[in-house]
Short mmCIF file of N, CA and C in Angstrom, two decimals:
data_model
loop_
_atom_site.label_atom_id
_atom_site.label_comp_id
_atom_site.label_asym_id
_atom_site.label_seq_id
_atom_site.Cartn_x
_atom_site.Cartn_y
_atom_site.Cartn_z
N UNK A 657 61.95 127.41 -2.99
CA UNK A 657 63.25 126.84 -2.75
C UNK A 657 63.94 127.62 -1.63
N UNK A 658 64.59 126.93 -0.70
CA UNK A 658 65.21 127.61 0.44
C UNK A 658 66.62 128.07 0.09
N UNK A 659 67.09 129.02 0.89
CA UNK A 659 68.42 129.59 0.69
C UNK A 659 69.48 128.83 1.47
N UNK A 660 69.11 127.75 2.14
CA UNK A 660 70.04 127.04 3.01
C UNK A 660 69.85 125.53 2.88
N UNK A 661 70.85 124.82 3.37
CA UNK A 661 70.80 123.37 3.45
C UNK A 661 71.23 122.99 4.86
N UNK A 662 70.45 122.12 5.51
CA UNK A 662 70.78 121.70 6.87
C UNK A 662 71.15 120.22 6.88
N UNK A 663 72.25 119.92 7.57
CA UNK A 663 72.75 118.55 7.63
C UNK A 663 72.96 118.16 9.08
N UNK A 664 72.21 117.16 9.57
CA UNK A 664 72.48 116.68 10.93
C UNK A 664 73.80 115.92 10.96
N UNK A 665 74.57 116.10 12.02
CA UNK A 665 75.87 115.44 12.14
C UNK A 665 76.03 114.83 13.52
N UNK A 666 76.79 113.76 13.54
CA UNK A 666 77.18 113.09 14.78
C UNK A 666 78.69 113.06 14.74
N UNK A 667 79.34 113.57 15.77
CA UNK A 667 80.79 113.74 15.72
C UNK A 667 81.38 113.67 17.12
N UNK A 668 82.65 114.00 17.21
CA UNK A 668 83.37 113.96 18.47
C UNK A 668 84.21 112.69 18.56
N UNK A 669 85.09 112.62 19.54
CA UNK A 669 85.99 111.47 19.64
C UNK A 669 85.27 110.12 19.73
N UNK A 670 84.14 110.11 20.44
CA UNK A 670 83.39 108.85 20.55
C UNK A 670 82.05 108.91 19.81
N UNK A 671 81.87 109.93 18.98
CA UNK A 671 80.66 110.05 18.17
C UNK A 671 79.40 110.35 18.95
N UNK A 672 79.54 110.95 20.13
CA UNK A 672 78.35 111.18 20.96
C UNK A 672 77.79 112.59 20.85
N UNK A 673 78.46 113.47 20.11
CA UNK A 673 77.97 114.84 19.98
C UNK A 673 77.04 114.96 18.77
N UNK A 674 75.98 115.74 18.93
CA UNK A 674 74.98 115.92 17.88
C UNK A 674 74.91 117.41 17.52
N UNK A 675 74.82 117.68 16.22
CA UNK A 675 74.71 119.06 15.78
C UNK A 675 74.01 119.16 14.44
N UNK A 676 73.78 120.37 14.02
CA UNK A 676 73.18 120.66 12.71
C UNK A 676 74.09 121.67 12.02
N UNK A 677 74.56 121.32 10.84
CA UNK A 677 75.35 122.24 10.04
C UNK A 677 74.42 122.89 9.02
N UNK A 678 74.42 124.20 8.99
CA UNK A 678 73.60 124.96 8.05
C UNK A 678 74.55 125.65 7.07
N UNK A 679 74.35 125.39 5.79
CA UNK A 679 75.19 125.96 4.75
C UNK A 679 74.31 126.63 3.69
N UNK A 680 74.90 127.51 2.90
CA UNK A 680 74.13 128.09 1.79
C UNK A 680 73.72 127.00 0.81
N UNK A 681 72.56 127.14 0.21
CA UNK A 681 72.08 126.15 -0.75
C UNK A 681 72.96 126.11 -1.98
N UNK A 682 73.47 127.26 -2.38
CA UNK A 682 74.38 127.32 -3.52
C UNK A 682 75.23 128.57 -3.39
N UNK A 683 76.20 128.69 -4.24
CA UNK A 683 77.07 129.85 -4.21
C UNK A 683 78.29 129.61 -3.34
N UNK A 684 79.18 130.58 -3.31
CA UNK A 684 80.42 130.41 -2.55
C UNK A 684 80.19 130.50 -1.04
N UNK A 685 81.07 129.83 -0.30
CA UNK A 685 81.03 129.88 1.16
C UNK A 685 81.90 131.03 1.65
N UNK A 686 81.46 131.68 2.69
CA UNK A 686 82.28 132.71 3.33
C UNK A 686 83.52 132.03 3.94
N UNK A 687 84.61 132.75 4.09
CA UNK A 687 85.83 132.15 4.63
C UNK A 687 85.79 131.97 6.15
N UNK A 688 84.65 132.25 6.74
CA UNK A 688 84.48 132.11 8.18
C UNK A 688 83.16 131.39 8.43
N UNK A 689 83.12 130.57 9.47
CA UNK A 689 81.89 129.87 9.87
C UNK A 689 81.54 130.28 11.29
N UNK A 690 80.33 130.01 11.68
CA UNK A 690 79.84 130.43 12.99
C UNK A 690 79.49 129.21 13.85
N UNK A 691 79.93 129.24 15.10
CA UNK A 691 79.52 128.24 16.09
C UNK A 691 78.47 128.88 16.96
N UNK A 692 77.32 128.23 17.07
CA UNK A 692 76.23 128.76 17.88
C UNK A 692 76.08 127.87 19.11
N UNK A 693 76.33 128.47 20.26
CA UNK A 693 76.38 127.70 21.50
C UNK A 693 75.02 127.69 22.21
N UNK A 694 74.80 126.60 22.92
CA UNK A 694 73.56 126.52 23.68
C UNK A 694 73.69 127.30 24.98
N UNK A 695 72.56 127.54 25.59
CA UNK A 695 72.50 128.33 26.81
C UNK A 695 72.09 127.41 27.96
N UNK A 696 72.96 127.26 28.94
CA UNK A 696 72.65 126.43 30.09
C UNK A 696 72.28 125.03 29.67
N UNK A 697 71.16 124.56 30.15
CA UNK A 697 70.71 123.20 29.83
C UNK A 697 69.80 123.16 28.60
N UNK A 698 69.61 124.31 27.94
CA UNK A 698 68.82 124.34 26.71
C UNK A 698 69.59 123.69 25.57
N UNK A 699 68.87 123.05 24.68
CA UNK A 699 69.58 122.41 23.58
C UNK A 699 69.84 123.38 22.44
N UNK A 700 70.36 122.87 21.35
CA UNK A 700 71.00 123.66 20.29
C UNK A 700 70.09 124.66 19.57
N UNK A 701 68.79 124.57 19.69
CA UNK A 701 67.94 125.51 18.95
C UNK A 701 67.98 126.91 19.56
N UNK A 702 68.33 127.00 20.84
CA UNK A 702 68.40 128.30 21.52
C UNK A 702 67.03 128.74 21.99
N UNK A 703 67.01 129.78 22.82
CA UNK A 703 65.73 130.28 23.31
C UNK A 703 64.88 130.83 22.16
N UNK A 704 63.66 130.37 22.09
CA UNK A 704 62.71 130.77 21.04
C UNK A 704 63.28 130.52 19.64
N UNK A 705 64.07 129.46 19.52
CA UNK A 705 64.65 129.01 18.24
C UNK A 705 65.56 130.06 17.60
N UNK A 706 66.17 130.91 18.42
CA UNK A 706 66.99 131.98 17.87
C UNK A 706 68.17 131.45 17.06
N UNK A 707 68.79 130.35 17.51
CA UNK A 707 69.94 129.81 16.77
C UNK A 707 69.52 129.26 15.41
N UNK A 708 68.34 128.67 15.34
CA UNK A 708 67.84 128.16 14.06
C UNK A 708 67.60 129.31 13.10
N UNK A 709 66.90 130.32 13.57
CA UNK A 709 66.58 131.48 12.72
C UNK A 709 67.85 132.19 12.25
N UNK A 710 68.78 132.38 13.17
CA UNK A 710 70.02 133.08 12.83
C UNK A 710 70.85 132.26 11.85
N UNK A 711 70.94 130.94 12.06
CA UNK A 711 71.72 130.08 11.16
C UNK A 711 71.17 130.14 9.74
N UNK A 712 69.87 130.13 9.61
CA UNK A 712 69.25 130.17 8.28
C UNK A 712 69.45 131.53 7.61
N UNK A 713 69.36 132.60 8.37
CA UNK A 713 69.60 133.94 7.82
C UNK A 713 71.05 134.10 7.37
N UNK A 714 71.98 133.58 8.16
CA UNK A 714 73.39 133.68 7.78
C UNK A 714 73.67 132.83 6.53
N UNK A 715 73.09 131.64 6.45
CA UNK A 715 73.30 130.79 5.28
C UNK A 715 72.79 131.47 4.02
N UNK A 716 71.71 132.21 4.12
CA UNK A 716 71.18 132.93 2.97
C UNK A 716 72.16 134.01 2.50
N UNK A 717 73.10 134.37 3.37
CA UNK A 717 74.11 135.38 3.04
C UNK A 717 75.49 134.76 2.85
N UNK A 718 75.55 133.42 2.74
CA UNK A 718 76.80 132.74 2.43
C UNK A 718 77.62 132.25 3.60
N UNK A 719 77.12 132.43 4.83
CA UNK A 719 77.89 132.04 6.02
C UNK A 719 77.37 130.72 6.57
N UNK A 720 78.27 129.76 6.68
CA UNK A 720 77.92 128.45 7.24
C UNK A 720 77.96 128.52 8.76
N UNK A 721 77.23 127.61 9.40
CA UNK A 721 77.24 127.58 10.86
C UNK A 721 76.97 126.17 11.35
N UNK A 722 77.29 125.96 12.61
CA UNK A 722 76.94 124.72 13.28
C UNK A 722 76.35 125.08 14.64
N UNK A 723 75.23 124.48 14.93
CA UNK A 723 74.65 124.60 16.27
C UNK A 723 74.67 123.20 16.84
N UNK A 724 75.15 123.09 18.06
CA UNK A 724 75.39 121.76 18.62
C UNK A 724 75.00 121.68 20.08
N UNK A 725 74.78 120.46 20.50
CA UNK A 725 74.55 120.18 21.91
C UNK A 725 75.88 119.73 22.52
N UNK A 726 76.29 120.38 23.58
CA UNK A 726 77.50 119.95 24.28
C UNK A 726 77.26 118.60 24.93
N UNK A 727 78.33 117.93 25.30
CA UNK A 727 78.22 116.61 25.93
C UNK A 727 77.29 116.66 27.13
N UNK A 728 76.35 115.72 27.15
CA UNK A 728 75.41 115.61 28.26
C UNK A 728 74.20 116.51 28.16
N UNK A 729 74.09 117.31 27.11
CA UNK A 729 72.96 118.22 26.94
C UNK A 729 72.20 117.87 25.67
N UNK A 730 70.91 118.13 25.65
CA UNK A 730 70.10 117.90 24.45
C UNK A 730 70.22 116.47 23.97
N UNK A 731 70.53 116.32 22.68
CA UNK A 731 70.63 114.99 22.08
C UNK A 731 72.02 114.37 22.19
N UNK A 732 73.01 115.12 22.64
CA UNK A 732 74.36 114.59 22.76
C UNK A 732 74.48 113.69 23.98
N UNK A 733 75.28 112.65 23.82
CA UNK A 733 75.52 111.73 24.94
C UNK A 733 76.44 112.35 25.97
N UNK A 734 76.57 111.70 27.11
CA UNK A 734 77.46 112.22 28.15
C UNK A 734 78.92 112.11 27.74
N UNK A 735 79.75 112.92 28.35
CA UNK A 735 81.19 112.88 28.07
C UNK A 735 81.76 111.57 28.58
N UNK A 736 82.69 111.03 27.82
CA UNK A 736 83.28 109.74 28.22
C UNK A 736 84.38 109.92 29.26
N UNK A 737 84.95 111.12 29.36
CA UNK A 737 86.01 111.37 30.33
C UNK A 737 85.49 112.03 31.58
N UNK A 738 86.41 112.43 32.42
CA UNK A 738 86.03 113.06 33.69
C UNK A 738 86.55 114.50 33.75
N UNK A 739 86.52 115.17 32.60
CA UNK A 739 86.99 116.55 32.53
C UNK A 739 86.01 117.49 33.24
N UNK A 740 86.53 118.62 33.71
CA UNK A 740 85.69 119.68 34.26
C UNK A 740 84.75 120.14 33.15
N UNK A 741 83.55 120.60 33.50
CA UNK A 741 82.55 120.97 32.49
C UNK A 741 83.09 121.98 31.49
N UNK A 742 83.77 123.02 31.95
CA UNK A 742 84.27 124.05 31.05
C UNK A 742 85.34 123.50 30.11
N UNK A 743 86.20 122.65 30.62
CA UNK A 743 87.23 122.00 29.79
C UNK A 743 86.57 121.11 28.75
N UNK A 744 85.55 120.36 29.17
CA UNK A 744 84.83 119.48 28.25
C UNK A 744 84.11 120.30 27.17
N UNK A 745 83.56 121.44 27.55
CA UNK A 745 82.88 122.30 26.57
C UNK A 745 83.85 122.77 25.50
N UNK A 746 85.06 123.16 25.91
CA UNK A 746 86.07 123.59 24.94
C UNK A 746 86.44 122.43 24.01
N UNK A 747 86.61 121.24 24.56
CA UNK A 747 86.92 120.07 23.73
C UNK A 747 85.79 119.78 22.73
N UNK A 748 84.55 119.89 23.19
CA UNK A 748 83.40 119.66 22.30
C UNK A 748 83.36 120.69 21.17
N UNK A 749 83.62 121.95 21.51
CA UNK A 749 83.58 123.01 20.51
C UNK A 749 84.74 122.89 19.51
N UNK A 750 85.89 122.45 20.01
CA UNK A 750 87.01 122.21 19.10
C UNK A 750 86.70 121.05 18.16
N UNK A 751 85.99 120.04 18.65
CA UNK A 751 85.58 118.93 17.79
C UNK A 751 84.64 119.43 16.69
N UNK A 752 83.76 120.39 17.04
CA UNK A 752 82.85 120.98 16.04
C UNK A 752 83.64 121.77 15.00
N UNK A 753 84.63 122.52 15.45
CA UNK A 753 85.46 123.28 14.50
C UNK A 753 86.24 122.34 13.59
N UNK A 754 86.76 121.26 14.15
CA UNK A 754 87.48 120.27 13.34
C UNK A 754 86.56 119.68 12.27
N UNK A 755 85.32 119.40 12.65
CA UNK A 755 84.35 118.85 11.71
C UNK A 755 84.07 119.83 10.56
N UNK A 756 83.83 121.08 10.89
CA UNK A 756 83.57 122.11 9.87
C UNK A 756 84.79 122.27 8.97
N UNK A 757 85.96 122.24 9.57
CA UNK A 757 87.19 122.38 8.79
C UNK A 757 87.34 121.23 7.81
N UNK A 758 87.01 120.02 8.25
CA UNK A 758 87.11 118.84 7.37
C UNK A 758 86.03 118.86 6.29
N UNK A 759 84.79 119.15 6.68
CA UNK A 759 83.67 119.10 5.74
C UNK A 759 83.65 120.27 4.75
N UNK A 760 83.95 121.49 5.24
CA UNK A 760 83.76 122.67 4.41
C UNK A 760 85.06 123.40 4.07
N UNK A 761 86.15 123.04 4.72
CA UNK A 761 87.42 123.70 4.46
C UNK A 761 87.56 125.06 5.10
N UNK A 762 86.67 125.40 6.00
CA UNK A 762 86.72 126.69 6.69
C UNK A 762 87.62 126.57 7.91
N UNK A 763 88.52 127.55 8.08
CA UNK A 763 89.50 127.48 9.16
C UNK A 763 89.39 128.61 10.19
N UNK A 764 88.42 129.50 10.00
CA UNK A 764 88.23 130.61 10.93
C UNK A 764 86.79 130.61 11.41
N UNK A 765 86.60 130.98 12.67
CA UNK A 765 85.28 130.84 13.28
C UNK A 765 84.91 132.06 14.11
N UNK A 766 83.62 132.34 14.09
CA UNK A 766 83.01 133.31 14.98
C UNK A 766 82.11 132.52 15.92
N UNK A 767 82.18 132.83 17.19
CA UNK A 767 81.40 132.12 18.19
C UNK A 767 80.32 133.04 18.75
N UNK A 768 79.09 132.55 18.79
CA UNK A 768 77.98 133.30 19.37
C UNK A 768 77.49 132.54 20.59
N UNK A 769 77.50 133.20 21.75
CA UNK A 769 77.07 132.55 22.98
C UNK A 769 76.21 133.45 23.83
N UNK A 770 75.20 132.87 24.42
CA UNK A 770 74.27 133.57 25.30
C UNK A 770 74.39 132.95 26.69
N UNK A 771 74.56 133.76 27.70
CA UNK A 771 74.64 133.32 29.09
C UNK A 771 75.82 132.38 29.28
N UNK A 772 75.59 131.11 29.64
CA UNK A 772 76.71 130.20 29.81
C UNK A 772 77.42 129.92 28.49
N UNK A 773 76.71 130.10 27.38
CA UNK A 773 77.35 129.99 26.07
C UNK A 773 78.41 131.07 25.88
N UNK A 774 78.21 132.24 26.49
CA UNK A 774 79.22 133.30 26.44
C UNK A 774 80.47 132.88 27.20
N UNK A 775 80.28 132.25 28.34
CA UNK A 775 81.41 131.75 29.12
C UNK A 775 82.18 130.70 28.33
N UNK A 776 81.45 129.75 27.74
CA UNK A 776 82.10 128.70 26.94
C UNK A 776 82.79 129.29 25.72
N UNK A 777 82.17 130.28 25.08
CA UNK A 777 82.77 130.92 23.92
C UNK A 777 84.06 131.65 24.26
N UNK A 778 84.08 132.34 25.39
CA UNK A 778 85.30 133.03 25.80
C UNK A 778 86.40 132.02 26.11
N UNK A 779 86.07 130.94 26.77
CA UNK A 779 87.06 129.90 27.06
C UNK A 779 87.63 129.31 25.78
N UNK A 780 86.76 129.11 24.78
CA UNK A 780 87.21 128.58 23.50
C UNK A 780 88.11 129.59 22.79
N UNK A 781 87.74 130.86 22.81
CA UNK A 781 88.55 131.89 22.14
C UNK A 781 89.94 131.99 22.76
N UNK A 782 90.04 131.82 24.06
CA UNK A 782 91.34 131.85 24.73
C UNK A 782 92.17 130.62 24.36
N UNK A 783 91.51 129.48 24.19
CA UNK A 783 92.21 128.21 23.95
C UNK A 783 92.55 127.94 22.50
N UNK A 784 91.84 128.55 21.54
CA UNK A 784 92.00 128.17 20.14
C UNK A 784 92.10 129.40 19.24
N UNK A 785 93.20 129.52 18.51
CA UNK A 785 93.43 130.70 17.68
C UNK A 785 92.57 130.72 16.42
N UNK A 786 91.83 129.66 16.13
CA UNK A 786 90.94 129.67 14.97
C UNK A 786 89.72 130.56 15.20
N UNK A 787 89.46 130.91 16.45
CA UNK A 787 88.34 131.81 16.77
C UNK A 787 88.80 133.24 16.48
N UNK A 788 88.13 133.88 15.52
CA UNK A 788 88.50 135.24 15.13
C UNK A 788 87.45 136.27 15.54
N UNK A 789 86.34 135.81 16.08
CA UNK A 789 85.29 136.72 16.53
C UNK A 789 84.46 136.06 17.61
N UNK A 790 83.94 136.89 18.51
CA UNK A 790 83.17 136.37 19.64
C UNK A 790 82.05 137.34 19.96
N UNK A 791 80.80 136.86 19.91
CA UNK A 791 79.65 137.64 20.34
C UNK A 791 79.14 137.02 21.64
N UNK A 792 79.18 137.80 22.70
CA UNK A 792 78.76 137.31 24.01
C UNK A 792 77.57 138.13 24.48
N UNK A 793 76.47 137.45 24.77
CA UNK A 793 75.28 138.12 25.26
C UNK A 793 74.97 137.63 26.67
N UNK A 794 74.73 138.57 27.58
CA UNK A 794 74.36 138.24 28.94
C UNK A 794 75.40 137.33 29.59
N UNK A 795 76.65 137.67 29.38
CA UNK A 795 77.75 136.84 29.92
C UNK A 795 78.30 137.45 31.19
N UNK A 796 79.52 137.88 31.11
CA UNK A 796 80.23 138.40 32.26
C UNK A 796 79.82 139.82 32.61
N UNK A 797 79.97 140.14 33.88
CA UNK A 797 79.81 141.52 34.34
C UNK A 797 80.88 141.76 35.40
N UNK A 798 81.59 142.85 35.27
CA UNK A 798 82.64 143.19 36.23
C UNK A 798 82.33 144.57 36.82
N UNK A 799 81.34 144.61 37.72
CA UNK A 799 80.97 145.92 38.27
C UNK A 799 82.09 146.47 39.15
N UNK A 800 82.38 147.74 38.94
CA UNK A 800 83.38 148.42 39.77
C UNK A 800 82.76 148.88 41.07
N UNK A 801 83.58 149.52 41.89
CA UNK A 801 83.13 149.98 43.20
C UNK A 801 81.97 150.97 43.07
N UNK A 802 82.06 151.89 42.11
CA UNK A 802 81.00 152.88 41.94
C UNK A 802 79.68 152.20 41.56
N UNK A 803 79.72 151.22 40.65
CA UNK A 803 78.50 150.52 40.24
C UNK A 803 77.90 149.76 41.42
N UNK A 804 78.73 149.16 42.24
CA UNK A 804 78.22 148.44 43.41
C UNK A 804 77.57 149.39 44.41
N UNK A 805 78.21 150.53 44.65
CA UNK A 805 77.63 151.52 45.58
C UNK A 805 76.32 152.08 45.04
N UNK A 806 76.26 152.35 43.74
CA UNK A 806 75.03 152.86 43.14
C UNK A 806 73.90 151.84 43.26
N UNK A 807 74.22 150.57 43.07
CA UNK A 807 73.21 149.52 43.19
C UNK A 807 72.67 149.46 44.62
N UNK A 808 73.57 149.52 45.61
CA UNK A 808 73.13 149.50 47.00
C UNK A 808 72.28 150.72 47.33
N UNK A 809 72.65 151.87 46.81
CA UNK A 809 71.90 153.10 47.03
C UNK A 809 70.49 153.00 46.44
N UNK A 810 70.39 152.49 45.21
CA UNK A 810 69.07 152.35 44.57
C UNK A 810 68.20 151.35 45.32
N UNK A 811 68.80 150.29 45.80
CA UNK A 811 68.03 149.32 46.61
C UNK A 811 67.53 149.95 47.89
N UNK A 812 68.38 150.74 48.56
CA UNK A 812 67.98 151.39 49.81
C UNK A 812 66.82 152.37 49.57
N UNK A 813 66.86 153.09 48.45
CA UNK A 813 65.77 154.01 48.12
C UNK A 813 64.46 153.27 47.84
N UNK A 814 64.55 152.07 47.33
CA UNK A 814 63.35 151.32 46.97
C UNK A 814 62.71 150.60 48.15
N UNK A 815 63.41 150.48 49.27
CA UNK A 815 62.91 149.71 50.41
C UNK A 815 61.54 150.18 50.89
N UNK A 816 61.29 151.48 51.08
CA UNK A 816 59.98 151.89 51.62
C UNK A 816 58.78 151.49 50.76
N UNK A 817 58.97 151.33 49.47
CA UNK A 817 57.87 151.00 48.60
C UNK A 817 57.91 149.57 48.07
N UNK A 818 58.89 148.81 48.50
CA UNK A 818 59.06 147.45 48.01
C UNK A 818 58.12 146.51 48.78
N UNK A 819 57.16 145.88 48.10
CA UNK A 819 56.21 145.00 48.81
C UNK A 819 56.89 143.79 49.46
N UNK A 820 58.07 143.45 49.02
CA UNK A 820 58.75 142.28 49.59
C UNK A 820 59.28 142.58 51.00
N UNK A 821 59.48 143.86 51.35
CA UNK A 821 60.03 144.19 52.66
C UNK A 821 59.06 144.94 53.56
N UNK A 822 57.94 145.41 53.03
CA UNK A 822 56.96 146.13 53.85
C UNK A 822 56.39 145.18 54.89
N UNK A 823 56.45 145.61 56.13
CA UNK A 823 55.90 144.83 57.23
C UNK A 823 56.87 143.79 57.80
N UNK A 824 58.10 143.81 57.37
CA UNK A 824 59.09 142.86 57.91
C UNK A 824 60.01 143.55 58.87
#
């Protein structure tokens, strides 16, 4: 017997978004749920099915989650409006939170995003106070002047042995 239950859902204003809600098979639900964001053009399972594995592990510990395809990605249909991609991503994620709130009664969310999912997660956290936690992997980098100079220095040291520049 598994420790989780998975429910495919179709939601959003025009019903074009597709996701999977993973909940504990039995027992109480945690007061927080997790949104698992896709990376770039990859669909909701994540690289090497990381979102699937993580959702099932969290459900075994009482934490519900939803992994979804944003509008125009994976199994979700294209957005019906002409919003900027980042704005549309926030609207899609808010629709997922609304769905979880209606189905499970959970009102607080942790967002996990990798690469562009980190960007979308940060935008959602800024726009919606229901987000109480944010895990961002391989997202933003704000190198300072020292980091930029060190990078240029290391590249200059590598030039004599770099096969890409030898003989040019």
